[in-house]
Short mmCIF file of C-alpha atoms in Angstrom, two decimals:
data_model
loop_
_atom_site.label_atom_id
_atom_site.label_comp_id
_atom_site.label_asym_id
_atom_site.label_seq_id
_atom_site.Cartn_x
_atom_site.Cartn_y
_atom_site.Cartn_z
CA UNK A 1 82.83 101.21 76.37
CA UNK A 2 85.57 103.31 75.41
CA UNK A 3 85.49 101.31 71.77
CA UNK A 4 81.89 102.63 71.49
CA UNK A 5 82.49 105.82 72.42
CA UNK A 6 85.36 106.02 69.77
CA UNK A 7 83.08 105.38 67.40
CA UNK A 8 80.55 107.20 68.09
CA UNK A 9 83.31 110.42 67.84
CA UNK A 10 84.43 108.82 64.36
CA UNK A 11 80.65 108.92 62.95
CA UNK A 12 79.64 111.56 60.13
CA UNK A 13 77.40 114.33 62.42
CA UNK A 14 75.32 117.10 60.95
CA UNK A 15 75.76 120.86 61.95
CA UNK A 16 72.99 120.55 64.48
CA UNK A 17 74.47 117.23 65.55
CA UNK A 18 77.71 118.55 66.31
CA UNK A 19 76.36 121.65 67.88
CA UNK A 20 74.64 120.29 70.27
CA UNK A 21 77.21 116.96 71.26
CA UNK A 22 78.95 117.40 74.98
CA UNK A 23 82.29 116.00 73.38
CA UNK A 24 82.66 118.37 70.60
CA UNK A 25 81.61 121.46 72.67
CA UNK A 26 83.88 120.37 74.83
CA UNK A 27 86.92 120.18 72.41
CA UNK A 28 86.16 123.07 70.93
CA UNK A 29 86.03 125.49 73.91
CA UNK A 30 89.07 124.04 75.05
CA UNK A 31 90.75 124.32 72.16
CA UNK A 32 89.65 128.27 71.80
CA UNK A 33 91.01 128.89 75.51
CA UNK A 34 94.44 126.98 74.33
CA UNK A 35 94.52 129.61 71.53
CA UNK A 36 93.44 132.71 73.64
CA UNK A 37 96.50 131.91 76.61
CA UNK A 38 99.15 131.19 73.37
CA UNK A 39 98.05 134.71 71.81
CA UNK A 40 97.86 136.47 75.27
CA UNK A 41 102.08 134.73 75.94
CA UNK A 42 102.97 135.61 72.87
CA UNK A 43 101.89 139.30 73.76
CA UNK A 44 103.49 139.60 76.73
CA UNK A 45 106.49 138.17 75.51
CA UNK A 46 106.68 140.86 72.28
CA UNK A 47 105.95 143.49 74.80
CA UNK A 48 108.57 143.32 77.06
CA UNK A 49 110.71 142.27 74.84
CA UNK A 50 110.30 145.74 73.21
CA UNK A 51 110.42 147.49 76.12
CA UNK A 52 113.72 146.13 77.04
CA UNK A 53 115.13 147.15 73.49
CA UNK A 54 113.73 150.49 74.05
CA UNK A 55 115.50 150.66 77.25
CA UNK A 56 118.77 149.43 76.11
CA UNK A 57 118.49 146.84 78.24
CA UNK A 58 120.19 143.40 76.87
CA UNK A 59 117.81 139.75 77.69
CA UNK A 60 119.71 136.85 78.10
CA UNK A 61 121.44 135.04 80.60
CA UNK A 62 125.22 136.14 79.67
CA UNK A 63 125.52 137.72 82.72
CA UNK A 64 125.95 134.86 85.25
CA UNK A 65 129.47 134.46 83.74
CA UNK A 66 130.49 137.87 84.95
CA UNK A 67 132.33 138.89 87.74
CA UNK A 68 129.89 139.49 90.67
CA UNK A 69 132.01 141.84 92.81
CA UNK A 70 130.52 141.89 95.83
CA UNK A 71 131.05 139.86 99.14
CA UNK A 72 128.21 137.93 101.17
CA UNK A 73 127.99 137.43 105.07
CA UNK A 74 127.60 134.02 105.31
CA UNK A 75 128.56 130.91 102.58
CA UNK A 76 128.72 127.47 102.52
CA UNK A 77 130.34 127.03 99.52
CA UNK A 78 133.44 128.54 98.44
CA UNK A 79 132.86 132.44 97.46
CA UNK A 80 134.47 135.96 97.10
CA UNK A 81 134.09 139.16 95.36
CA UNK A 82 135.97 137.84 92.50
CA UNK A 83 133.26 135.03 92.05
CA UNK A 84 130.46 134.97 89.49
CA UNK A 85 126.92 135.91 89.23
CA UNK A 86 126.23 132.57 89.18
CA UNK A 87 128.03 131.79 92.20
CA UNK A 88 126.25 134.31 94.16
CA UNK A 89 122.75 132.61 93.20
CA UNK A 90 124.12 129.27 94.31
CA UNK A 91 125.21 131.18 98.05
CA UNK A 92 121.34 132.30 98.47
CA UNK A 93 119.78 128.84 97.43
CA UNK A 94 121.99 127.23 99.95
CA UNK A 95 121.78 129.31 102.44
CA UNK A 96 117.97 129.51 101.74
CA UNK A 97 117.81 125.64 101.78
CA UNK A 98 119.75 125.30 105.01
CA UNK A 99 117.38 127.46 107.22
CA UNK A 100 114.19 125.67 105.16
CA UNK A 101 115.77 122.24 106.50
CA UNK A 102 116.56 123.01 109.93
CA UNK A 103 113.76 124.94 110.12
CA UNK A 104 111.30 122.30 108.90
CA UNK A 105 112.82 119.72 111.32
CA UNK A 106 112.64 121.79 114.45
CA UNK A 107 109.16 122.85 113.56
CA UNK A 108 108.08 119.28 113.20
CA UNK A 109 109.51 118.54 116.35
CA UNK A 110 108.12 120.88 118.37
CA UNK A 111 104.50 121.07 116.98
CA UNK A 112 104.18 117.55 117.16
CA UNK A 113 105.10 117.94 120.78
CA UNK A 114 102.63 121.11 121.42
CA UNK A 115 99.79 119.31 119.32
CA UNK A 116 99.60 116.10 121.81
CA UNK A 117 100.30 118.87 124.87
CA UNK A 118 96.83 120.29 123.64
CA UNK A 119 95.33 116.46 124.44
CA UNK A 120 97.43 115.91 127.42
CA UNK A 121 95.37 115.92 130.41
CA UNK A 122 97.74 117.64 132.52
CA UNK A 123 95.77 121.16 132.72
CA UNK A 124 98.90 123.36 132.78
CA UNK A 125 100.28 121.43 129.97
CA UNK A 126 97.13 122.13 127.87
CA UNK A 127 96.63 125.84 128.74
CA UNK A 128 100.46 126.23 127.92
CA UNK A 129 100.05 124.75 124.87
CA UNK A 130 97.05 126.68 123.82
CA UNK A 131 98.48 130.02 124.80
CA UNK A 132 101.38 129.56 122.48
CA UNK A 133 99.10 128.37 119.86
CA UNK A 134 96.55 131.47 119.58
CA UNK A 135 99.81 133.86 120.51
CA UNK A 136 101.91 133.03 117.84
CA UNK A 137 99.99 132.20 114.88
CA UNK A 138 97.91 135.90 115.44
CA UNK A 139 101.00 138.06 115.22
CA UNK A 140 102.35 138.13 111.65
CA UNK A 141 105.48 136.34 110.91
CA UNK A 142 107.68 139.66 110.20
CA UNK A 143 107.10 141.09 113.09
CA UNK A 144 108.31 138.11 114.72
CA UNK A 145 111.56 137.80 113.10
CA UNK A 146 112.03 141.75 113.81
CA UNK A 147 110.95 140.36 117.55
CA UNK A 148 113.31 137.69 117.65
CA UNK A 149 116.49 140.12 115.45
CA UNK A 150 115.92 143.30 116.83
CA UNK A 151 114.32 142.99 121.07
CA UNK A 152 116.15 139.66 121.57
CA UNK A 153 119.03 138.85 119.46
CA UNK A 154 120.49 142.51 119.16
CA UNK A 155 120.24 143.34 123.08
CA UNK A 156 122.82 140.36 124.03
CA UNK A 157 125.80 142.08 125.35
CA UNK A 158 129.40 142.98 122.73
CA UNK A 159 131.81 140.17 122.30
CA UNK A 160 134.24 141.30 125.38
CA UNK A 161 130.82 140.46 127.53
CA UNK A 162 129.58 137.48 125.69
CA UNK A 163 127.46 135.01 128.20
CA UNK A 164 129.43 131.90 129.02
CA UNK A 165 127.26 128.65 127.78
CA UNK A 166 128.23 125.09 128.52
CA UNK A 167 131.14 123.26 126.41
CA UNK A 168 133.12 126.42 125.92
CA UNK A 169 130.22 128.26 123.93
CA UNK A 170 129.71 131.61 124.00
CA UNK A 171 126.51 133.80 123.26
CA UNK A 172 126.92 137.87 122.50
CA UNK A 173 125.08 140.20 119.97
CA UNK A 174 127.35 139.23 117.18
CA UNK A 175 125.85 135.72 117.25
CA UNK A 176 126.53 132.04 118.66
CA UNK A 177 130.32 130.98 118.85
CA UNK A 178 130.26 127.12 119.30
CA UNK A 179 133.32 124.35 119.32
CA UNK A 180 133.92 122.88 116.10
CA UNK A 181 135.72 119.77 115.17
CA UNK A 182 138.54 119.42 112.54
CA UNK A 183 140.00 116.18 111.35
CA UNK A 184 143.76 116.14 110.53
CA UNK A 185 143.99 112.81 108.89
CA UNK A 186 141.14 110.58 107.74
CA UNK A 187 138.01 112.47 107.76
CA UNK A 188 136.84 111.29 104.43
CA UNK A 189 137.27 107.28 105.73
CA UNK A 190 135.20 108.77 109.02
CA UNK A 191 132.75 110.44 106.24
CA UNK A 192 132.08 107.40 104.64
CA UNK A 193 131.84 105.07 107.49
CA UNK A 194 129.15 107.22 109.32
CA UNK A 195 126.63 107.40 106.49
CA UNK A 196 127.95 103.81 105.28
CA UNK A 197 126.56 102.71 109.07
CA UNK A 198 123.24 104.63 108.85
CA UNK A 199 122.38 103.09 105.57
CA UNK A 200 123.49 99.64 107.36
CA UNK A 201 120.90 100.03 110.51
CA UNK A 202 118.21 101.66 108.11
CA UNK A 203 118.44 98.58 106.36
CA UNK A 204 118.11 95.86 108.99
CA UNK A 205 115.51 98.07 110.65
CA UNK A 206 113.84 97.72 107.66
CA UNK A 207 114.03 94.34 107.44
CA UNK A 208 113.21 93.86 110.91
CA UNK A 209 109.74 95.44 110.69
CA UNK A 210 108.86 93.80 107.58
CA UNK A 211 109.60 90.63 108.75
CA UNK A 212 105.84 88.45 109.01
CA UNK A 213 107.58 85.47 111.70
CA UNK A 214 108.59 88.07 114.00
CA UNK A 215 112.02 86.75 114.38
CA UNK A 216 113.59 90.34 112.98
CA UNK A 217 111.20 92.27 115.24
CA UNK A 218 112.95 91.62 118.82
CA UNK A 219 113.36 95.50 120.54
CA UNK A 220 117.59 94.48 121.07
CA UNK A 221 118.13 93.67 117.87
CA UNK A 222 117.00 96.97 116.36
CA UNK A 223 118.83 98.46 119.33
CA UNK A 224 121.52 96.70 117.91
CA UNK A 225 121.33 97.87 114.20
CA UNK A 226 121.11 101.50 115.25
CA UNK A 227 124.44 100.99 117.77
CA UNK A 228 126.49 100.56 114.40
CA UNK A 229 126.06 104.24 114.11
CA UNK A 230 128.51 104.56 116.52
CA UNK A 231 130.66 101.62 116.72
CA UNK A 232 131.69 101.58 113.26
CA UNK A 233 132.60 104.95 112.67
CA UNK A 234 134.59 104.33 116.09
CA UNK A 235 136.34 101.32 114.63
CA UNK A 236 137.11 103.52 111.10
CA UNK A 237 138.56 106.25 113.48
CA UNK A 238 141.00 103.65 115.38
CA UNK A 239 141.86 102.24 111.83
CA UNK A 240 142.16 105.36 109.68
CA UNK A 241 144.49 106.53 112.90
CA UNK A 242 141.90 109.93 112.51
CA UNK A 243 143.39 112.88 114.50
CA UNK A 244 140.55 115.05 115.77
CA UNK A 245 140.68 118.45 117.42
CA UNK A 246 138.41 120.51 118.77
CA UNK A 247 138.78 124.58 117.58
CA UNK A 248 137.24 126.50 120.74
CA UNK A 249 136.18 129.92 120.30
CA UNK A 250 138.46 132.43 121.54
CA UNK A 251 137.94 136.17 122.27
CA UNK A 252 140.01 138.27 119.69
CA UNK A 253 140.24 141.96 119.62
CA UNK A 254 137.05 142.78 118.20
CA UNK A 255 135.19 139.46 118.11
CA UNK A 256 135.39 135.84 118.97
CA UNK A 257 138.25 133.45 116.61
CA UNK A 258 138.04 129.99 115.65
CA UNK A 259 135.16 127.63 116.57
CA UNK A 260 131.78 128.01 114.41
CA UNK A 261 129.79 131.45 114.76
CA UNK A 262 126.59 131.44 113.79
CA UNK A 263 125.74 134.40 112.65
CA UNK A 264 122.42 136.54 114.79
CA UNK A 265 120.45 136.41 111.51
CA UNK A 266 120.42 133.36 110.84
CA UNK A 267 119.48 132.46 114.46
CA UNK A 268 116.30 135.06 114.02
CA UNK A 269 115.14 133.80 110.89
CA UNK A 270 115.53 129.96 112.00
CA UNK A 271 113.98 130.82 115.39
CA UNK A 272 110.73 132.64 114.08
CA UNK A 273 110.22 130.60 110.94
CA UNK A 274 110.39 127.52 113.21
CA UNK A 275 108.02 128.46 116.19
CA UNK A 276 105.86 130.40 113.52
CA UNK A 277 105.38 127.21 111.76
CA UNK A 278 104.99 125.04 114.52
CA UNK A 279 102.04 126.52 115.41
CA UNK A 280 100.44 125.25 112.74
CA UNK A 281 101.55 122.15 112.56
CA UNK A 282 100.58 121.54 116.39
CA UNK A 283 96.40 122.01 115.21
CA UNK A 284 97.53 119.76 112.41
CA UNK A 285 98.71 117.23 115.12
CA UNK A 286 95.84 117.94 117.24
CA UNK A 287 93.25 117.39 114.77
CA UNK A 288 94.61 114.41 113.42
CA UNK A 289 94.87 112.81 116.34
CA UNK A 290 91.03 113.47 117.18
CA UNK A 291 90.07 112.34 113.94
CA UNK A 292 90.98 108.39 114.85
CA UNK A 293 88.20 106.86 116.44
CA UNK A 294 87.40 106.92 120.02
CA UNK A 295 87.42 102.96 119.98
CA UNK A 296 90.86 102.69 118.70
CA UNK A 297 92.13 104.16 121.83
CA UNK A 298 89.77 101.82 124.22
CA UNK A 299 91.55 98.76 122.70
CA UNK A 300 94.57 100.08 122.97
CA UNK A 301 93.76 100.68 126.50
CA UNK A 302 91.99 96.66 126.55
CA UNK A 303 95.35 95.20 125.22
CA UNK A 304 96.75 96.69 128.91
CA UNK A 305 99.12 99.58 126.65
CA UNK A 306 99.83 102.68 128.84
CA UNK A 307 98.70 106.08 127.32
CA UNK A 308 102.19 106.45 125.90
CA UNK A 309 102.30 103.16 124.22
CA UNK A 310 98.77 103.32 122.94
CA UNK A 311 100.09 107.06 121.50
CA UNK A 312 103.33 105.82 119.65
CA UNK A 313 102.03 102.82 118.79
CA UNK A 314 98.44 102.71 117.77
CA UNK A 315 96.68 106.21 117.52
CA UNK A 316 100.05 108.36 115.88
CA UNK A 317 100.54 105.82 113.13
CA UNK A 318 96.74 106.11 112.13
CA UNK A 319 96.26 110.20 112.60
CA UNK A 320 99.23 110.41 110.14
CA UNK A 321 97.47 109.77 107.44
CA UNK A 322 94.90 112.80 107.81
CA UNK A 323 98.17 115.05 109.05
CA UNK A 324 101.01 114.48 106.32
CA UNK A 325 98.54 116.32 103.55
CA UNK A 326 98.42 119.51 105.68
CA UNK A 327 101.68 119.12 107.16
CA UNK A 328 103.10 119.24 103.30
CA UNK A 329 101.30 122.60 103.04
CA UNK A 330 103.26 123.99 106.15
CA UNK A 331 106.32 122.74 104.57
CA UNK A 332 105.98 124.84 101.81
CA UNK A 333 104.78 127.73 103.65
CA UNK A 334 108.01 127.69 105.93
CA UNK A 335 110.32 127.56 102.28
CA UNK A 336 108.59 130.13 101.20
CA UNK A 337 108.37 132.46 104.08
CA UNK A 338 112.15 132.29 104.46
CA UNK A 339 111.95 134.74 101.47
CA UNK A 340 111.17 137.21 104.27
CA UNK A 341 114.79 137.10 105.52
CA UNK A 342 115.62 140.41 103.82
CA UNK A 343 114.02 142.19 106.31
CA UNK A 344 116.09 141.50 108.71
CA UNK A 345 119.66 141.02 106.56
CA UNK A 346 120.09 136.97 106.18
CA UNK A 347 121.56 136.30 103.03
CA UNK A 348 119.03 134.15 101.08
CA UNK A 349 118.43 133.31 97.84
CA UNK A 350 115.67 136.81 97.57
CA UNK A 351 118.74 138.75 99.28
CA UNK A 352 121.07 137.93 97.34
CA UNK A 353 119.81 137.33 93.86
CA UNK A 354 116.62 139.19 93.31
CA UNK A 355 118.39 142.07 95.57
CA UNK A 356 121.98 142.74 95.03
CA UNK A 357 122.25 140.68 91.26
CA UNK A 358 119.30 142.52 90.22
CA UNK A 359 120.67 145.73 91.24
CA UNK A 360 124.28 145.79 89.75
CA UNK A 361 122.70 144.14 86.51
CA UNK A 362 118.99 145.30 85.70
CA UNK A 363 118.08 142.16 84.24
CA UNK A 364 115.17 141.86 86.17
CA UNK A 365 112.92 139.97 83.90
CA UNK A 366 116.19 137.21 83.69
CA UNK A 367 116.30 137.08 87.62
CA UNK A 368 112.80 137.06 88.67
CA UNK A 369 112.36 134.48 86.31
CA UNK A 370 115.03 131.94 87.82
CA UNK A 371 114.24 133.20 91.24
CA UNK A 372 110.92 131.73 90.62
CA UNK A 373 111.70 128.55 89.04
CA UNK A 374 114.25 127.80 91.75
CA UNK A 375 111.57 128.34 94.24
CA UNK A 376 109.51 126.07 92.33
CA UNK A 377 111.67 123.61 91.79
CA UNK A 378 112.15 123.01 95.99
CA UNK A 379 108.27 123.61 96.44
CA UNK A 380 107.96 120.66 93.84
CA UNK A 381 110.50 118.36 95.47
CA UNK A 382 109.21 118.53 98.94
CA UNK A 383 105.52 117.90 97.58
CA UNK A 384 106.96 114.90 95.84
CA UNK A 385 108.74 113.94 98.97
CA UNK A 386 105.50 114.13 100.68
CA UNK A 387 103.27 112.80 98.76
CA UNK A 388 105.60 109.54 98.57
CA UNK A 389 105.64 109.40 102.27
CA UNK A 390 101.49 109.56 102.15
CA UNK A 391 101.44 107.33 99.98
CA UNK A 392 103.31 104.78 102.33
CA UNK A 393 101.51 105.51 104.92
CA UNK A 394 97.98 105.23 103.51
CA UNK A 395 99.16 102.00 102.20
CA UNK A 396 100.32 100.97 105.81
CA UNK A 397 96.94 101.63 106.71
CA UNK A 398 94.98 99.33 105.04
#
């Protein structure tokens, strides 16, 4: 077919022929709208271009080299003043990254647990559920985190009154001062041995639940893949001869020293992105699991499972298929909404970059441009992420 098709393209056509043929109408006007965006780029382009040059204003992206000159609240990386532009832009899309991770993990977590609430047919558990659903998806997302920063956050007591938590924590306006551990000797050996153990049990899990004779599948010895994670970073410790200590907070003169503070704006921006989004993904969750049919669940309940069994084992596995393509969406949403963390004085990547950088250097065109591709570039990865995992899973369904 497509041989015939070829050659009727190839054959001589008159005016009228041509005119009046689907596939050369169909070239043409697509070829005329290729030419129309190209001329309308190229204008833009030109335009600002001259603009800049009228405003003295140098294009280019020179100025990542230079000195920066400014500090920022909260790195994970190694940064001062004396750092580059460059360097600042990598502070924001870390810091930007870590609160999209945690964020997207917690939110998972707890809307998959609010979505089967919503089913449960405990009636407080339901009602619960479905107050917190139509409460916090109706009041916009910035107002939350202003909520959560401002009314909650801000109205702890000063570091010389902090609250007292368990394991020598301690909670006060300035943020969350937690124990932290250090290794003295051997942390990289501990390093490797912990992630070289996960990759071990991943594997033999894997193994285990492809396995067609069922000898892999026994419940003790996945138990007993997953127990590496802890016996053979143990063993590396003993071997390594790994000194750990634990850094506890301490009160200073004006705030707490040592230990891990977590700063109160990160705490309001994870906190409202992740009950924001969870939301959403709990009516994700909840329709999903309606959409598997009603008989799946009655031989679930024939085969003598319990309604937790039948749950985990049966009716999640099946509603995941109509809940990861939504559930990408919210993803996404949550990156993107972290943007919103200048409201409120978190140091992300719009903070940092399109804010301070864009500032000290006017190069706004330069800046908005890579602040754009860099948000692209995670919104592209986690769809790709996604739709690999949907693919897997609509595979494991038929």
């Amino acid at each position: 077919m497509n041989n015939d098709r070829a050659k009727r393209w190839l054959e001589p056509k008159t005016w009228a022929e041509a005119a009046y043929d689907p596939q050369v109408r169909a070239v043409v006007f697509q070829s005329l709208l290729v030419i129309v965006l190209l001329i309308a780029a190229t204008e833009i382009v030109l335009n600002t271009a001259a603009n800049l040059k009228k405003q003295n204003i140098t294009s280019g992206f020179e100025f990542l080299s230079r000195t920066a000159g400014f500090d920022v609240s909260q790195s994970l990386i190694p940064y001062s003043s004396k750092s580059s532009y460059a360097g600042a832009l990598l502070v924001g899309l870390t810091n930007t990254l870590l609160v999209a991770a945690l964020g997207i993990v917690i939110a998972t977590v707890l809307g998959f647990a609010i979505g089967i609430a919503r089913l449960s047919p405990n009636w407080l558990a339901s009602k619960l559920a479905l107050s917190y659903v139509e409460l916090v998806r109706n009041v916009p997302l910035l107002l939350q985190l202003l909520v959560w920063y401002v009314a909650v956050l801000r109205a702890f007591p000063p570091p010389a009154e902090a609250l007292g938590l368990p394991l020598g924590a301690h909670l006060d306006k300035r943020g969350l001062h937690l124990p932290q551990l250090t290794f003295e000797h051997g942390g990289g050996a501990l390093l490797l041995s912990i992630l070289g153990a996960i990759a071990a049990a991943w594997f033999l899990t894997r193994l285990a639940r492809q396995d067609r004779d069922g000898a892999w599948k026994h419940s003790s010895f996945i138990a007993a893949a997953w127990a590496l994670v802890g016996i053979v970073p143990f063993l590396a410790l003993l071997y390594a001869a790994a000194y750990v200590s634990v850094a506890y907070p301490t009160l200073g003169r004006f705030n707490f020293e040592g230990g891990l503070s977590i700063e109160p704006e990160f705490l309001a921006l994870l906190i409202g992105l992740s009950t924001y989004t969870a939301a959403f993904i709990s009516e994700i969750v909840r329709a999903g699991l309606l959409g598997v049919p009603r008989g799946q669940r009655e031989a679930a309940a024939a085969l003598g499972l319990t309604r937790r069994q039948a749950l985990r084992l049966v009716i999640l596995p099946q509603a995941m298929r109509i809940i990861t393509p939504p559930l990408t969406n919210q993803y996404l949403n949550l990156t993107k909404n972290s943007s919103l963390a200048v409201a409120i004085g978190y140091p992300d990547l719009v903070s940092v970059f399109s804010g301070t950088v864009l500032n000290q250097t006017g190069q706004a065109v330069e800046v908005i441009l890579i602040t754009m591709a860099v948000y692209l570039a995670i919104s592209l990865a986690t769809a790709l992420f996604m739709n690999r995992f949907n693919a897997r899973t609509a595979w494991a369904e038929r």
